[in-house]
Coordinates of C-alpha atoms in Angstrom, one line a residue:
M23 CA 3.2 13.7 -44.6
S24 CA 1.3 16.4 -45.6
A25 CA 2.1 19.9 -44.5
T26 CA -0.5 20.2 -41.9
T27 CA 0.5 16.5 -40.1
R28 CA 4.0 18.3 -40.3
L29 CA 2.4 21.2 -38.4
A30 CA 1.0 19.8 -36.1
W31 CA 3.6 17.5 -34.4
L32 CA 5.4 20.8 -34.8
V33 CA 3.2 22.3 -32.5
A34 CA 3.5 19.6 -30.0
V35 CA 7.0 19.0 -30.3
V36 CA 7.6 22.8 -29.6
V37 CA 4.5 23.0 -26.1
I38 CA 6.0 19.9 -24.9
V39 CA 9.6 20.6 -25.3
L40 CA 10.1 24.1 -24.1
P41 CA 8.7 23.5 -20.8
I42 CA 11.8 20.7 -20.4
A43 CA 13.6 23.6 -21.9
V44 CA 12.8 26.1 -19.8
S45 CA 13.3 23.5 -16.9
L46 CA 17.2 23.0 -18.0
R47 CA 17.9 26.6 -18.1
R48 CA 16.8 27.3 -14.3
H49 CA 18.6 23.7 -12.8
H50 CA 21.8 24.7 -15.2
A51 CA 21.7 28.4 -13.4
L52 CA 21.5 26.9 -9.8
G53 CA 24.3 23.9 -10.4
D54 CA 21.1 21.0 -10.1
V55 CA 20.8 19.9 -13.4
Y56 CA 20.7 15.6 -11.5
S57 CA 19.2 15.5 -9.0
G58 CA 19.3 11.9 -8.6
E59 CA 17.5 12.4 -4.8
A60 CA 15.9 8.4 -5.6
F61 CA 18.7 7.1 -5.7
A62 CA 20.2 8.1 -3.6
V63 CA 17.5 6.1 -1.2
F64 CA 17.5 3.3 -2.7
Y65 CA 21.3 3.3 -3.1
C66 CA 20.9 4.0 1.2
A67 CA 18.5 1.4 1.4
G68 CA 20.9 -0.9 -0.7
E69 CA 23.7 -0.9 1.4
A70 CA 21.9 -1.6 4.5
V71 CA 20.9 -4.8 2.6
R72 CA 24.4 -5.5 2.3
E73 CA 25.1 -5.3 5.2
R74 CA 23.0 -7.1 7.0
R75 CA 20.4 -4.2 7.7
D76 CA 17.0 -3.6 8.3
P77 CA 16.6 -1.6 5.0
Y78 CA 12.8 -0.6 6.0
L79 CA 14.0 1.7 9.4
V80 CA 15.1 5.2 9.9
E81 CA 18.7 3.3 10.6
P82 CA 20.4 3.3 9.1
L83 CA 19.0 5.0 6.7
R84 CA 18.8 8.5 8.0
T85 CA 23.3 8.2 8.3
C86 CA 23.9 7.4 4.7
E87 CA 20.7 9.8 3.4
A88 CA 23.2 13.1 4.7
R89 CA 26.1 11.3 3.5
A90 CA 24.3 11.8 -0.2
H91 CA 23.9 15.6 0.5
V92 CA 20.4 15.9 -1.7
I93 CA 17.6 14.7 0.7
P94 CA 16.6 17.4 2.7
P95 CA 18.1 18.0 5.9
N96 CA 16.3 16.9 9.0
V97 CA 14.4 14.5 6.6
V98 CA 14.7 10.1 5.6
E99 CA 13.3 9.6 3.0
P100 CA 11.9 5.2 3.0
A101 CA 12.6 3.0 -0.4
P102 CA 9.4 0.8 -0.2
L103 CA 10.7 -1.4 -2.6
P104 CA 10.2 -5.8 -2.5
P105 CA 13.8 -7.4 -1.3
P106 CA 14.6 -8.8 -4.4
T107 CA 14.8 -5.3 -5.9
L108 CA 16.4 -4.0 -2.7
G109 CA 18.9 -7.4 -3.5
F110 CA 19.8 -5.4 -6.7
F111 CA 20.6 -1.5 -4.8
A112 CA 22.9 -3.8 -2.7
A113 CA 24.9 -4.9 -5.4
L114 CA 25.1 -1.4 -6.8
S115 CA 25.8 -0.1 -3.4
V116 CA 29.6 -1.7 -3.8
L117 CA 30.4 0.9 -6.1
P118 CA 31.1 4.7 -5.1
Y119 CA 28.2 6.3 -4.5
A120 CA 29.0 8.9 -7.4
I121 CA 29.7 5.9 -9.8
A122 CA 26.8 4.0 -8.9
S123 CA 24.3 7.1 -9.6
A124 CA 25.9 7.6 -13.0
L125 CA 25.4 4.5 -13.8
W126 CA 22.1 4.0 -12.5
A127 CA 21.4 6.9 -15.0
L128 CA 22.4 5.6 -18.0
V129 CA 20.1 2.6 -16.9
L130 CA 17.2 4.4 -17.1
V131 CA 18.6 6.5 -20.3
A132 CA 19.3 3.6 -22.1
S133 CA 14.8 2.5 -20.9
F134 CA 14.1 5.4 -22.2
L135 CA 15.9 4.1 -25.9
V136 CA 14.3 0.5 -25.4
A137 CA 11.2 1.8 -24.5
G138 CA 10.8 3.9 -28.0
A139 CA 12.2 1.4 -29.8
S140 CA 10.5 -1.0 -28.7
L141 CA 6.7 1.4 -29.6
V142 CA 8.2 2.5 -32.6
R143 CA 7.6 -1.5 -33.6
L144 CA 4.6 -2.4 -31.8
A145 CA 3.5 0.9 -33.6
P146 CA 4.0 1.2 -36.8
R147 CA 1.1 3.4 -37.6
V148 CA 2.4 5.9 -35.4
P149 CA 5.2 8.4 -36.6
P150 CA 7.7 8.2 -34.4
L151 CA 8.3 11.3 -33.8
A152 CA 4.8 11.0 -32.1
I153 CA 6.0 8.2 -29.9
W154 CA 9.2 9.9 -28.8
T155 CA 7.7 13.4 -28.4
A156 CA 5.1 11.5 -25.9
L157 CA 7.6 9.8 -23.6
L158 CA 10.1 12.0 -23.8
P159 CA 8.3 14.7 -20.4
G160 CA 6.5 11.7 -19.0
V161 CA 8.8 9.2 -18.5
L162 CA 12.2 10.2 -19.1
Y163 CA 12.7 13.9 -18.0
F164 CA 11.6 14.0 -14.0
N165 CA 12.4 10.3 -13.8
V166 CA 15.6 10.4 -14.6
Y167 CA 16.4 13.7 -12.7
Y168 CA 15.2 12.2 -9.8
G169 CA 16.7 9.2 -10.3
E170 CA 13.6 7.4 -10.5
I171 CA 12.1 4.2 -10.6
P172 CA 9.4 4.7 -13.6
T173 CA 11.7 4.6 -16.5
L174 CA 13.3 1.2 -16.0
V175 CA 9.2 0.2 -15.7
A176 CA 8.8 1.5 -18.9
G177 CA 11.8 0.1 -20.7
A178 CA 10.3 -3.4 -18.9
L179 CA 7.3 -3.1 -19.7
A180 CA 7.4 -2.4 -23.6
A181 CA 9.9 -4.8 -23.8
A182 CA 7.7 -7.5 -22.9
A183 CA 5.0 -6.1 -25.0
L184 CA 7.0 -6.8 -28.1
A185 CA 8.4 -10.0 -27.2
L186 CA 4.8 -11.4 -26.5
R187 CA 4.3 -9.7 -30.0
S188 CA 6.7 -12.0 -31.5
G189 CA 6.4 -15.6 -29.3
R190 CA 9.5 -15.4 -27.9
I191 CA 8.0 -15.5 -24.2
V192 CA 11.5 -15.9 -21.7
P193 CA 12.1 -12.5 -22.8
A194 CA 9.0 -11.4 -22.2
V195 CA 8.7 -13.6 -19.2
A196 CA 11.8 -11.8 -17.9
C197 CA 10.8 -7.9 -19.3
V198 CA 7.5 -8.5 -17.1
T199 CA 9.0 -9.7 -13.9
I200 CA 11.6 -7.2 -13.5
A201 CA 8.7 -4.6 -13.8
A202 CA 6.7 -6.6 -10.9
L203 CA 9.4 -6.7 -9.4
F204 CA 11.0 -2.2 -9.6
E205 CA 6.5 -1.4 -9.2
P206 CA 5.1 -4.3 -8.1
H207 CA 1.4 -1.5 -8.3
V208 CA 2.1 -1.6 -12.2
G209 CA 4.5 -4.8 -13.0
G210 CA 2.0 -6.8 -11.0
A211 CA -1.0 -5.8 -12.8
A212 CA 0.9 -6.4 -16.6
W213 CA 2.5 -9.6 -15.1
L214 CA -0.8 -11.0 -14.4
G215 CA -1.9 -10.0 -18.0
V216 CA 0.2 -12.3 -19.6
F217 CA -0.2 -15.7 -17.4
I218 CA -3.8 -15.3 -18.0
A219 CA -3.4 -14.8 -22.2
A220 CA -0.2 -16.8 -23.1
P221 CA -0.7 -19.8 -21.2
R222 CA 3.5 -21.5 -22.5
A223 CA 4.1 -19.0 -20.2
R224 CA 3.4 -19.4 -17.2
L225 CA 5.8 -21.5 -15.9
A226 CA 8.8 -19.3 -16.4
L227 CA 6.4 -17.0 -14.9
V228 CA 5.9 -18.6 -11.8
A229 CA 9.8 -20.3 -12.0
A230 CA 10.9 -16.2 -12.1
L231 CA 8.4 -15.5 -9.4
G232 CA 9.3 -17.8 -6.7
L233 CA 12.8 -16.8 -7.1
A234 CA 12.3 -13.4 -6.8
V235 CA 11.1 -14.1 -2.6
L236 CA 14.6 -16.6 -2.4
G237 CA 15.9 -14.2 -3.8
G238 CA 14.6 -11.7 -1.5
V239 CA 14.7 -14.3 1.6
A240 CA 18.9 -14.7 1.1
A241 CA 18.9 -10.7 0.9
V242 CA 17.2 -9.3 4.0
G243 CA 15.6 -13.3 5.8
A244 CA 12.5 -14.5 5.9
G245 CA 11.3 -12.1 8.7
T246 CA 12.4 -9.0 6.9
V247 CA 9.7 -9.8 3.8
V248 CA 7.3 -10.5 5.2
S249 CA 6.7 -7.8 7.9
Y250 CA 7.4 -5.7 4.7
A251 CA 4.4 -6.7 3.3
T252 CA 2.6 -6.4 6.4
L253 CA 4.0 -3.5 8.1
V254 CA 5.8 -2.1 5.6
L255 CA 3.6 -1.5 2.9
P256 CA 0.7 -0.1 4.4
A257 CA 2.0 1.8 7.1
H258 CA 4.2 3.7 3.9
A259 CA 0.3 4.3 2.4
A260 CA -0.6 6.2 5.3
S261 CA 2.3 8.0 4.6
E262 CA 1.7 9.3 2.1
F263 CA -2.2 10.7 3.3
P264 CA -1.3 14.3 2.2
A265 CA 1.4 14.2 -0.2
N266 CA 1.1 16.5 -2.9
D267 CA 2.2 13.7 -5.6
Q268 CA 0.1 11.8 -5.3
Y269 CA -3.1 11.2 -7.9
S270 CA -3.8 7.9 -6.2
L271 CA -8.4 7.7 -5.1
T272 CA -6.7 7.4 -0.8
S273 CA -4.5 10.6 -1.0
I274 CA -7.9 12.4 -2.8
L275 CA -10.0 11.7 -1.0
Y276 CA -8.1 12.2 2.3
Q277 CA -7.4 15.4 1.4
L278 CA -10.7 16.2 1.1
G279 CA -11.8 15.7 4.9
V280 CA -12.0 11.8 3.8
P281 CA -9.9 9.4 7.5
G282 CA -7.6 7.9 7.0
K283 CA -9.1 3.9 7.1
G284 CA -11.5 5.0 5.1
A285 CA -9.8 6.9 2.4
L286 CA -7.6 3.8 2.1
L287 CA -10.6 1.4 2.2
A288 CA -11.6 3.0 -0.5
G289 CA -8.5 3.2 -2.6
S290 CA -7.9 -0.3 -2.2
V291 CA -10.9 -0.8 -3.7
S292 CA -10.6 0.4 -6.1
Y293 CA -7.5 -1.0 -6.9
V294 CA -8.7 -4.3 -6.3
V295 CA -11.4 -3.1 -9.5
A296 CA -8.6 -1.3 -11.9
L297 CA -7.2 -4.7 -12.3
A298 CA -10.1 -6.7 -12.2
L299 CA -11.4 -4.2 -16.0
G300 CA -7.3 -4.0 -17.1
L301 CA -7.5 -7.9 -17.0
A302 CA -10.7 -7.7 -19.2
G303 CA -10.1 -5.3 -20.9
G304 CA -6.7 -6.0 -22.1
I305 CA -7.6 -9.7 -22.3
A306 CA -9.8 -8.9 -25.1
L307 CA -8.5 -6.4 -26.9
A308 CA -5.0 -9.2 -27.2
R309 CA -7.7 -11.6 -29.1
R310 CA -9.5 -10.0 -30.6
R311 CA -7.1 -7.6 -32.3
A312 CA -4.4 -10.4 -32.3
A313 CA -2.5 -8.3 -30.8
P314 CA -0.7 -9.4 -27.2
E315 CA 0.9 -6.3 -25.9
F316 CA -2.6 -5.2 -24.5
A317 CA -2.4 -8.2 -22.3
V318 CA 0.5 -6.3 -20.5
L319 CA -0.5 -2.2 -21.7
F320 CA -3.7 -2.1 -20.8
P321 CA -3.4 -3.6 -17.8
A322 CA -0.9 -1.2 -15.6
A323 CA -3.0 1.2 -17.8
A324 CA -5.6 1.2 -15.2
V325 CA -4.2 0.4 -11.7
L326 CA -2.8 4.0 -12.6
C327 CA -6.8 4.5 -12.2
G328 CA -7.8 5.4 -8.4
G329 CA -5.5 3.1 -5.4
T330 CA -3.4 3.2 -2.3
F331 CA -0.2 4.6 -4.3
I332 CA 0.4 6.5 -7.6
H333 CA 3.0 8.4 -7.6
N334 CA 2.6 12.0 -10.2
L335 CA 6.1 10.5 -11.0
Q336 CA 4.3 6.8 -12.5
M337 CA 1.0 8.3 -14.5
G338 CA 4.1 7.8 -18.0
L339 CA 3.3 4.2 -17.4
A340 CA 0.1 4.5 -19.2
V341 CA 2.3 6.0 -22.4
P342 CA 2.8 2.9 -23.7
L343 CA -1.6 2.7 -24.1
A344 CA -2.1 5.4 -25.8
V345 CA 0.5 4.5 -28.1
V346 CA -0.4 1.1 -29.7
A347 CA -4.5 2.6 -29.2
A348 CA -3.4 4.8 -31.3
N349 CA -2.0 2.5 -34.0
A350 CA -4.8 0.0 -33.4
A351 CA -7.0 3.6 -34.2
A352 CA -5.3 5.3 -36.9
E353 CA -6.7 4.1 -39.8
T354 CA -10.4 4.1 -39.0
R355 CA -12.9 7.2 -37.6
Y356 CA -11.3 7.5 -34.3
R357 CA -7.6 8.3 -35.3
G358 CA -8.0 11.9 -34.0
V359 CA -9.3 11.0 -30.0
A360 CA -6.3 8.4 -30.3
Y361 CA -3.4 11.5 -31.0
L362 CA -5.3 13.7 -28.9
G363 CA -5.8 11.1 -26.4
L364 CA -1.6 10.4 -26.3
L365 CA -0.6 14.0 -26.4
A366 CA -2.9 14.9 -23.5
G367 CA -0.9 11.9 -21.7
A368 CA 2.5 13.4 -22.4

């Protein structure tokens, strides 16, 4: 690595890490290095499932969230995760909250390490420092701070991409199914990409999906599964119209004055278009470059453009695609553009 390249990456590290260090110092001064606010919601929804109560209603979430002391007073945060995913948190809710929260934080840190290690192997032409630096702010820091899910999904997507590249179908199916269950609108796009690109994986993918549905029915009952699809998801999308942490097309249009129904329709149409383009582009790149990882990572990144619900902390899920794109462009005249895209994405 030349002196100029080393200097460039040193500047990149400083630019990215300095705000994180300042934020950590500020939170340390406030005695609030780890919030776990999002995990409290997941934990409480899991507790509701374990107690055979509806996890998508105000009660019992309100009472449980008040006990956690991390949700703002007089606020009830929903847990719009699929029923089988809440079954996972139901198992975790057997533990005392403090222990479960610490364990979840460790799961997220481990997922970050899996994502980085997988991408280092997938992108040998990209300096490992660049990969870890790109993942640090968008995938690790704030997601772990709040106990959010995208870090887990980033690890699952990167591991699925590596497994598919290595021809290991079962691990690829397992990882992409985890991504689909924890972030359905992003992981589901990757699931479809694997379904199309890897015919040998289709039976296992369908079987995994069937088991997930059965698990959801066992966890919350068939009626709640139906209401989740028909009532909970539309209501949650509508509740996020004015949110200041949304990057979705629906939220942008609504805040520009478009009526809610019109904004929701536009976001829904844009998601279908982005999904179709992402699948087409990912499959084409996977076949043209003999690089099946694009079938996983390209659709997942594409659906982050537009849509009805794109939380700001989910945007880091586009970084794995930027890494493999930089690797593909490393020996071409587009190398500079690819690295700039990687840095900008971070």
